[in-house]
mmCIF file of C-alpha atoms and ligand atoms in Angstrom:
data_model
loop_
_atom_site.group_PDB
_atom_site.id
_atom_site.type_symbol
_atom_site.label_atom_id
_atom_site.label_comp_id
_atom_site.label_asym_id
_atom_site.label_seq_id
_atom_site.Cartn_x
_atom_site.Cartn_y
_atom_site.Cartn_z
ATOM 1 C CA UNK A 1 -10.950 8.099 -18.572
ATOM 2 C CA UNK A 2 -12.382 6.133 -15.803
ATOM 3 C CA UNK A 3 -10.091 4.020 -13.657
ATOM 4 C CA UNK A 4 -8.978 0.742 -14.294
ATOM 5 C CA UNK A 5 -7.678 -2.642 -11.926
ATOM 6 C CA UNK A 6 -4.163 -3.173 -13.939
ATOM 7 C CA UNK A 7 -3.749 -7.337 -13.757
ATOM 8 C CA UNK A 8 -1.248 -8.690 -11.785
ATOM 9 C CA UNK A 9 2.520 -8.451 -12.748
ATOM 10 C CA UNK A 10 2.596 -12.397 -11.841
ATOM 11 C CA UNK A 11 0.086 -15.638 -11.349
ATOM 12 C CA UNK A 12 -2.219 -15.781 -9.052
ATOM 13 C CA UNK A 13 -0.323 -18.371 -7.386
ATOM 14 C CA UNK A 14 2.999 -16.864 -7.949
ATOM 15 C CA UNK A 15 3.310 -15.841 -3.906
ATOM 16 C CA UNK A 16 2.601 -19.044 -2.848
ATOM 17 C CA UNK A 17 3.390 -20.600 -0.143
ATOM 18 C CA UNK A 18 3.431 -17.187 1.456
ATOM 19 C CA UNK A 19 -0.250 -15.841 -0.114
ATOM 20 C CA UNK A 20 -2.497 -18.703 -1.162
ATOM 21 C CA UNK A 21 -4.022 -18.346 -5.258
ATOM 22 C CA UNK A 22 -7.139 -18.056 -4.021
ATOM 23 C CA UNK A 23 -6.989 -14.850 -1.858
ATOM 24 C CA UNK A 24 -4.745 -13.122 -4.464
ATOM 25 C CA UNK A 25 -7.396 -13.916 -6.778
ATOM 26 C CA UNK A 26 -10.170 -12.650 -4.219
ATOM 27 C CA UNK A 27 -8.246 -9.513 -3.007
ATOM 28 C CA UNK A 28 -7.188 -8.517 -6.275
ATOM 29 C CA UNK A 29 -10.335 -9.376 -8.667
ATOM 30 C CA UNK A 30 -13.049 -8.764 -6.518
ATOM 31 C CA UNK A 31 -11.854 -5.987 -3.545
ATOM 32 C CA UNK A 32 -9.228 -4.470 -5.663
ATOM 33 C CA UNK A 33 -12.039 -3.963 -8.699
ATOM 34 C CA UNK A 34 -14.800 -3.285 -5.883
ATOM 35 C CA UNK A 35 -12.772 0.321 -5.133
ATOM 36 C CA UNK A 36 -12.001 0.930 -8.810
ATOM 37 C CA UNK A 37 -15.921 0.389 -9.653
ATOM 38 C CA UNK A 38 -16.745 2.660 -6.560
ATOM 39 C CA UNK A 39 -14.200 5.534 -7.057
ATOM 40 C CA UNK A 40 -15.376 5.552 -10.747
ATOM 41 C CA UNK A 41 -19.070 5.889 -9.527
ATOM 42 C CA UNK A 42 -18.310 8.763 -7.071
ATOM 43 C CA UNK A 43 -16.915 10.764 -9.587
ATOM 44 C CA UNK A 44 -19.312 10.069 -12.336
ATOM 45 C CA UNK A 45 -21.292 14.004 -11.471
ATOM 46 C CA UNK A 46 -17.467 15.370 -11.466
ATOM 47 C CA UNK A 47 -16.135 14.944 -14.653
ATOM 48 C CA UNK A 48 -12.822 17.693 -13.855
ATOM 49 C CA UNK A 49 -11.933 15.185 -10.653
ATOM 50 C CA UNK A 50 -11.761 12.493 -13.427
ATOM 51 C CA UNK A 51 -8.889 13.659 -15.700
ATOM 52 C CA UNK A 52 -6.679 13.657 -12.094
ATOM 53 C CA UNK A 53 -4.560 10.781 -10.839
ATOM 54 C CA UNK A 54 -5.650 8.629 -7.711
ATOM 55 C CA UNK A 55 -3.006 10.206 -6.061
ATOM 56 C CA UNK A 56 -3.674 13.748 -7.117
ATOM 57 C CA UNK A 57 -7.275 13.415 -5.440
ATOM 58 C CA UNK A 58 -5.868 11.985 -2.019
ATOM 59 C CA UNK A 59 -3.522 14.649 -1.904
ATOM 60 C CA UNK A 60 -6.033 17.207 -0.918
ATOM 61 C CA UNK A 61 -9.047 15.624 0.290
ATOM 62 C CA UNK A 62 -10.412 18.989 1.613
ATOM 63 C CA UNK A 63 -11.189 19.918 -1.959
ATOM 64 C CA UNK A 64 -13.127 17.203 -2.626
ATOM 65 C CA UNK A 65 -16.653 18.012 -3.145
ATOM 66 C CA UNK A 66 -18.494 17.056 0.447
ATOM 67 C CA UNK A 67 -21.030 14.367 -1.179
ATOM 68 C CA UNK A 68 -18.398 12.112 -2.584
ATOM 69 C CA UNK A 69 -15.569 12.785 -0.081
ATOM 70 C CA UNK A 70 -15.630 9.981 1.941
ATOM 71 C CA UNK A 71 -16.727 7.898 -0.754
ATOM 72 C CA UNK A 72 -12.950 9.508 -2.203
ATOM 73 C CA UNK A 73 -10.776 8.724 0.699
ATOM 74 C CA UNK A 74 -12.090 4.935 1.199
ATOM 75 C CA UNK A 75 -11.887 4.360 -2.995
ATOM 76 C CA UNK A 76 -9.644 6.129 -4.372
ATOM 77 C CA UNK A 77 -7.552 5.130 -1.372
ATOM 78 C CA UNK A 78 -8.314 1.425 -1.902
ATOM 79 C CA UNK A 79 -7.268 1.932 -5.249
ATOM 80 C CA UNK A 80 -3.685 3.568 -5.281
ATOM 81 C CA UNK A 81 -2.877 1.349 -2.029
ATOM 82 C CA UNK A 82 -3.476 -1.736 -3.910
ATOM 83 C CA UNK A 83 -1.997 -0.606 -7.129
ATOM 84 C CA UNK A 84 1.424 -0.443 -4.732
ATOM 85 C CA UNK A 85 0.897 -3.361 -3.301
ATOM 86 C CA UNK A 86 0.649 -5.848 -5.948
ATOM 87 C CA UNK A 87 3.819 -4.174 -7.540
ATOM 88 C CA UNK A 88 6.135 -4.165 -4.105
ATOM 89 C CA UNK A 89 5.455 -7.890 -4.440
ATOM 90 C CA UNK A 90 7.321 -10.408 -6.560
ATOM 91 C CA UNK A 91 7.357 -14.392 -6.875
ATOM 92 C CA UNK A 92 11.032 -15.266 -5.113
ATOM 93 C CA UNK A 93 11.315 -11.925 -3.516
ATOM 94 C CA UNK A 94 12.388 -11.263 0.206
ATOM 95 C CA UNK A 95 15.552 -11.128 1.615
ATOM 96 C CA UNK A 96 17.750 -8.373 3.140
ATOM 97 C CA UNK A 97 17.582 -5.124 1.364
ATOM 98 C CA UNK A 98 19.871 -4.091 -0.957
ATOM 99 C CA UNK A 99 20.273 -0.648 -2.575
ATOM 100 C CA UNK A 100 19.152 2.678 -1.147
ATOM 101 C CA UNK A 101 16.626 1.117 1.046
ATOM 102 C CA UNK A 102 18.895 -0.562 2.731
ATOM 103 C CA UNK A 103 20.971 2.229 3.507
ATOM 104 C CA UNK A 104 17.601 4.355 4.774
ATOM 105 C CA UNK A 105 16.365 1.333 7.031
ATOM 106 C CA UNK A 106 19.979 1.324 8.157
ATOM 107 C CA UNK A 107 20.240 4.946 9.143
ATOM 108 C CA UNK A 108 16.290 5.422 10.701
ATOM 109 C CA UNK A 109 16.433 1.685 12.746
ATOM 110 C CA UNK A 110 19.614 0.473 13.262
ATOM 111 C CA UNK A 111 19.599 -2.882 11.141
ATOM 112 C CA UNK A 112 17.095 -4.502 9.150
ATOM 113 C CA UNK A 113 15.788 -7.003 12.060
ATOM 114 C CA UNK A 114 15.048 -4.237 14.242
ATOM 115 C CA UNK A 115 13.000 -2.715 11.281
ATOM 116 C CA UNK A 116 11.098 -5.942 10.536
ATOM 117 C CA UNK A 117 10.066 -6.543 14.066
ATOM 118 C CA UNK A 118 8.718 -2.607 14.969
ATOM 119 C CA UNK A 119 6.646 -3.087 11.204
ATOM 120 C CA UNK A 120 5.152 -6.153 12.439
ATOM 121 C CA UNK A 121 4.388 -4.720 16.021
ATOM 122 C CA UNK A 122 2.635 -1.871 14.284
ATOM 123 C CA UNK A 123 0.876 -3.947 11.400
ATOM 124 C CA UNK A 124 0.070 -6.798 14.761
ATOM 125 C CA UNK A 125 -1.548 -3.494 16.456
ATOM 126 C CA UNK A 126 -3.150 -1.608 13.852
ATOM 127 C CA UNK A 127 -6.731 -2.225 15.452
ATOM 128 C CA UNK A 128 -9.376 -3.411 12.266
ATOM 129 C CA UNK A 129 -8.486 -2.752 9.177
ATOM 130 C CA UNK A 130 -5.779 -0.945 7.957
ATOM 131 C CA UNK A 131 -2.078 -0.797 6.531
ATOM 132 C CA UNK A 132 1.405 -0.666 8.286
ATOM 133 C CA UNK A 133 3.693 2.204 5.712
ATOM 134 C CA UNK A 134 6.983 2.608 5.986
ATOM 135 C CA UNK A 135 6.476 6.274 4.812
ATOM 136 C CA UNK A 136 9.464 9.250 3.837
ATOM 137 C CA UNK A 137 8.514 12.949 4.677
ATOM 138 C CA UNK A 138 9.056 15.101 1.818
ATOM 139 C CA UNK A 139 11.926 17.545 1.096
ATOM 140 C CA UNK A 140 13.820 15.438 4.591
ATOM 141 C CA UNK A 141 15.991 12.420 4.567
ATOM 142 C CA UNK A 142 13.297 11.147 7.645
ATOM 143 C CA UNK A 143 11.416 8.216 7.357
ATOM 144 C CA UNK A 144 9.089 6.703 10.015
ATOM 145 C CA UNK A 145 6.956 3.576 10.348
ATOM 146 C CA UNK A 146 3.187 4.561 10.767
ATOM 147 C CA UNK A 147 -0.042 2.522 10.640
ATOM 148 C CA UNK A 148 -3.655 4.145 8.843
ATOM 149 C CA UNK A 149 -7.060 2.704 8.942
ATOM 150 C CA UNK A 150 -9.059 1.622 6.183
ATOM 151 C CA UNK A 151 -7.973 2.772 2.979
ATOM 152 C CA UNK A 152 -6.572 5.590 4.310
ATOM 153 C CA UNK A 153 -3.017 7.112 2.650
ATOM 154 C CA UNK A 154 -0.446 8.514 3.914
ATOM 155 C CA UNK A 155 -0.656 11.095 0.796
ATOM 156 C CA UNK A 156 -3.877 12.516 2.318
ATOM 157 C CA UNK A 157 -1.148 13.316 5.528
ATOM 158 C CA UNK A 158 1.507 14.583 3.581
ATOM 159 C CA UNK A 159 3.487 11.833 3.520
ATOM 160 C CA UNK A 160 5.274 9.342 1.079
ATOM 161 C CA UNK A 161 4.180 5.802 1.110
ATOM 162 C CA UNK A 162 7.669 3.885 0.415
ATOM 163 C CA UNK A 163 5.773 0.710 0.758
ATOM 164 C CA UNK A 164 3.453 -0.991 2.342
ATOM 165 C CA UNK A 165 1.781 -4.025 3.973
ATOM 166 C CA UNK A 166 -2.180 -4.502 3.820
ATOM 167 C CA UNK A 167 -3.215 -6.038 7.182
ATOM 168 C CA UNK A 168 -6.821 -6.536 6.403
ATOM 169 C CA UNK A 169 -8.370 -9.955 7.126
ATOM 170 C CA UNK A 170 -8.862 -10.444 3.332
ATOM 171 C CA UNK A 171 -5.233 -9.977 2.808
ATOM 172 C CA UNK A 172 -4.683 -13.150 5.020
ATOM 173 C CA UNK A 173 -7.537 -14.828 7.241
ATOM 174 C CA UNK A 174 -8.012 -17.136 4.559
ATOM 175 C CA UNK A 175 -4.519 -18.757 4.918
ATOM 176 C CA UNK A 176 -3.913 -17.589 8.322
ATOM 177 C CA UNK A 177 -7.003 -17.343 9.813
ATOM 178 C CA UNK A 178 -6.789 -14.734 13.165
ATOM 179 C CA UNK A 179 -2.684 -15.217 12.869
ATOM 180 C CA UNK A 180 -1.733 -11.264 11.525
ATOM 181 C CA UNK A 181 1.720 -11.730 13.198
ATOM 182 C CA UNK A 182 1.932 -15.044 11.178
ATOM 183 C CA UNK A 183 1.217 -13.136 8.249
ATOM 184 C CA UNK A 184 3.097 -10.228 8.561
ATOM 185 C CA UNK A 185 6.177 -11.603 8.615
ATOM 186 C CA UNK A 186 5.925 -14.148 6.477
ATOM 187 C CA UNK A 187 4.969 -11.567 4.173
ATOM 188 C CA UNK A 188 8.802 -10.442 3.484
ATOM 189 C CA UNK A 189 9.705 -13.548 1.765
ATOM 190 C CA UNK A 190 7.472 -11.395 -1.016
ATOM 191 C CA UNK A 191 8.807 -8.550 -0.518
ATOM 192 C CA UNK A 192 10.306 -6.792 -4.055
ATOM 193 C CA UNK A 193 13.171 -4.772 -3.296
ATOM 194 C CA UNK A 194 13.719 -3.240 -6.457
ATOM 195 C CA UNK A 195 10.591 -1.860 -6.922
ATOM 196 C CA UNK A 196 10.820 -0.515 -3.693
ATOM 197 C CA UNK A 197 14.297 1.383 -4.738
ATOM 198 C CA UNK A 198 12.387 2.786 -7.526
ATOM 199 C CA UNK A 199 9.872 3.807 -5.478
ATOM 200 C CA UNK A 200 12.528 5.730 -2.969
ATOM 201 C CA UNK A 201 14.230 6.496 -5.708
ATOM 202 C CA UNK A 202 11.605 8.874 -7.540
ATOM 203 C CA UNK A 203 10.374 9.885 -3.984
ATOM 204 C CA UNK A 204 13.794 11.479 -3.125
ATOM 205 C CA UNK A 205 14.478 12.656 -6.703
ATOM 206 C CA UNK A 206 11.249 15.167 -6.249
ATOM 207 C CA UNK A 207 9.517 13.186 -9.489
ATOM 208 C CA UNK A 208 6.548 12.441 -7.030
ATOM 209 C CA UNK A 209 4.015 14.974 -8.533
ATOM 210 C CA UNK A 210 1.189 14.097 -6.153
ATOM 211 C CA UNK A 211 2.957 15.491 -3.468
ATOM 212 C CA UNK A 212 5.409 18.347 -5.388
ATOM 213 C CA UNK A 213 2.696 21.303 -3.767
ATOM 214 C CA UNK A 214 3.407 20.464 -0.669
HETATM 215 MN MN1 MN3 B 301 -6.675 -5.219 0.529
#
């Protein structure tokens, strides 16, 4: 029962010009696998954490045994973040919104511009490593833009991750070198807005059992 990289939905060179073959094929073969091989070692002495979903063990990371907690929040993390991420992403994606995200980003920011540019500032000024969420509270129509380190999720804080963007340098310095900003936005030419509804969708439908306890 050990977890597992799924393969890309698309080519490796599907999100090109916007991601470049080669770092889709880095990020998702060798860092992507790297957590999945890591978060598989950590719980090899805990065979009861192993029947549970990625999700289910960044829920509560209090009850992870001490020894492999960290080793928890930075894998397991790595793992379910990049499992989103490859999804929210689609070959002739991008554009406005359509759908019930489009009506949320209206409501929480005004117009879809205005939401674009405060998710760049806070992807631009996420310091390091981390990812820039667009993220719903549960059991509350509120949604709010928020930026973790690392591989950290915003299931650990309680909170939904509606999607998000992965502003580590080997998400983009190999195209982009130091340019983030460059990155980030050209990032929502990628962008797959369907998968995103679905995402919202089961989120506000309560079918998000990783975070139904809270
Ligand atoms: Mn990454």
């Amino acid at each position: 029962m050990a977890f597992e990289v799924s393969p890309l939905p698309y080519d490796y060179s599907a999100l090109e010009p916007f991601i470049d073959a080669q770092t889709m094929r880095l990020h998702h073969d060798m860092h992507h696998a790297a957590y999945v091989k890591n978060l598989n070692a950590a719980l090899e002495k805990y065979p009861a954490l192993q029947s549970k979903s990625g999700e289910e063990l960044l829920r509560d990371l209090s009850a992870i045994p001490e020894d492999i907690r960290t080793a928890v929040r930075n894998n397991g993390g790595g793992h379910v973040n990049h499992s989103m991420f490859w999804k929210i992403m689609k070959p002739k994606g991008g554009g406005a919104p359509a759908g019930p995200i489009a009506e949320v980003i209206k409501q929480a920011f005004g117009n879809f511009t205005d939401f674009q540019a405060k998710f760049n500032d806070a992807g631009a000024k996420q310091f390091g490593s981390g990812w820039v969420w667009l993220v719903g509270k549960p059991r509350s129509a509120e949604v709010q833009i928020i930026s973790t380190p690392n591989q950290d999720s915003p299931i650990s804080q309680g909170l939904f991750p509606i999607f998000g963007n992965d502003v580590w340098e080997h998400a983009y310095y190999l195209k982009y070198n130091n340019r983030r900003p460059e990155y980030l936005q050209a990032w929502w030419n990628v962008v797959n807005w369907d998968e995103i509804n679905q995402r919202l969708e089961s989120f506000k439908s309560h079918q998000v059992p990783e975070l139904a306890s809270r």
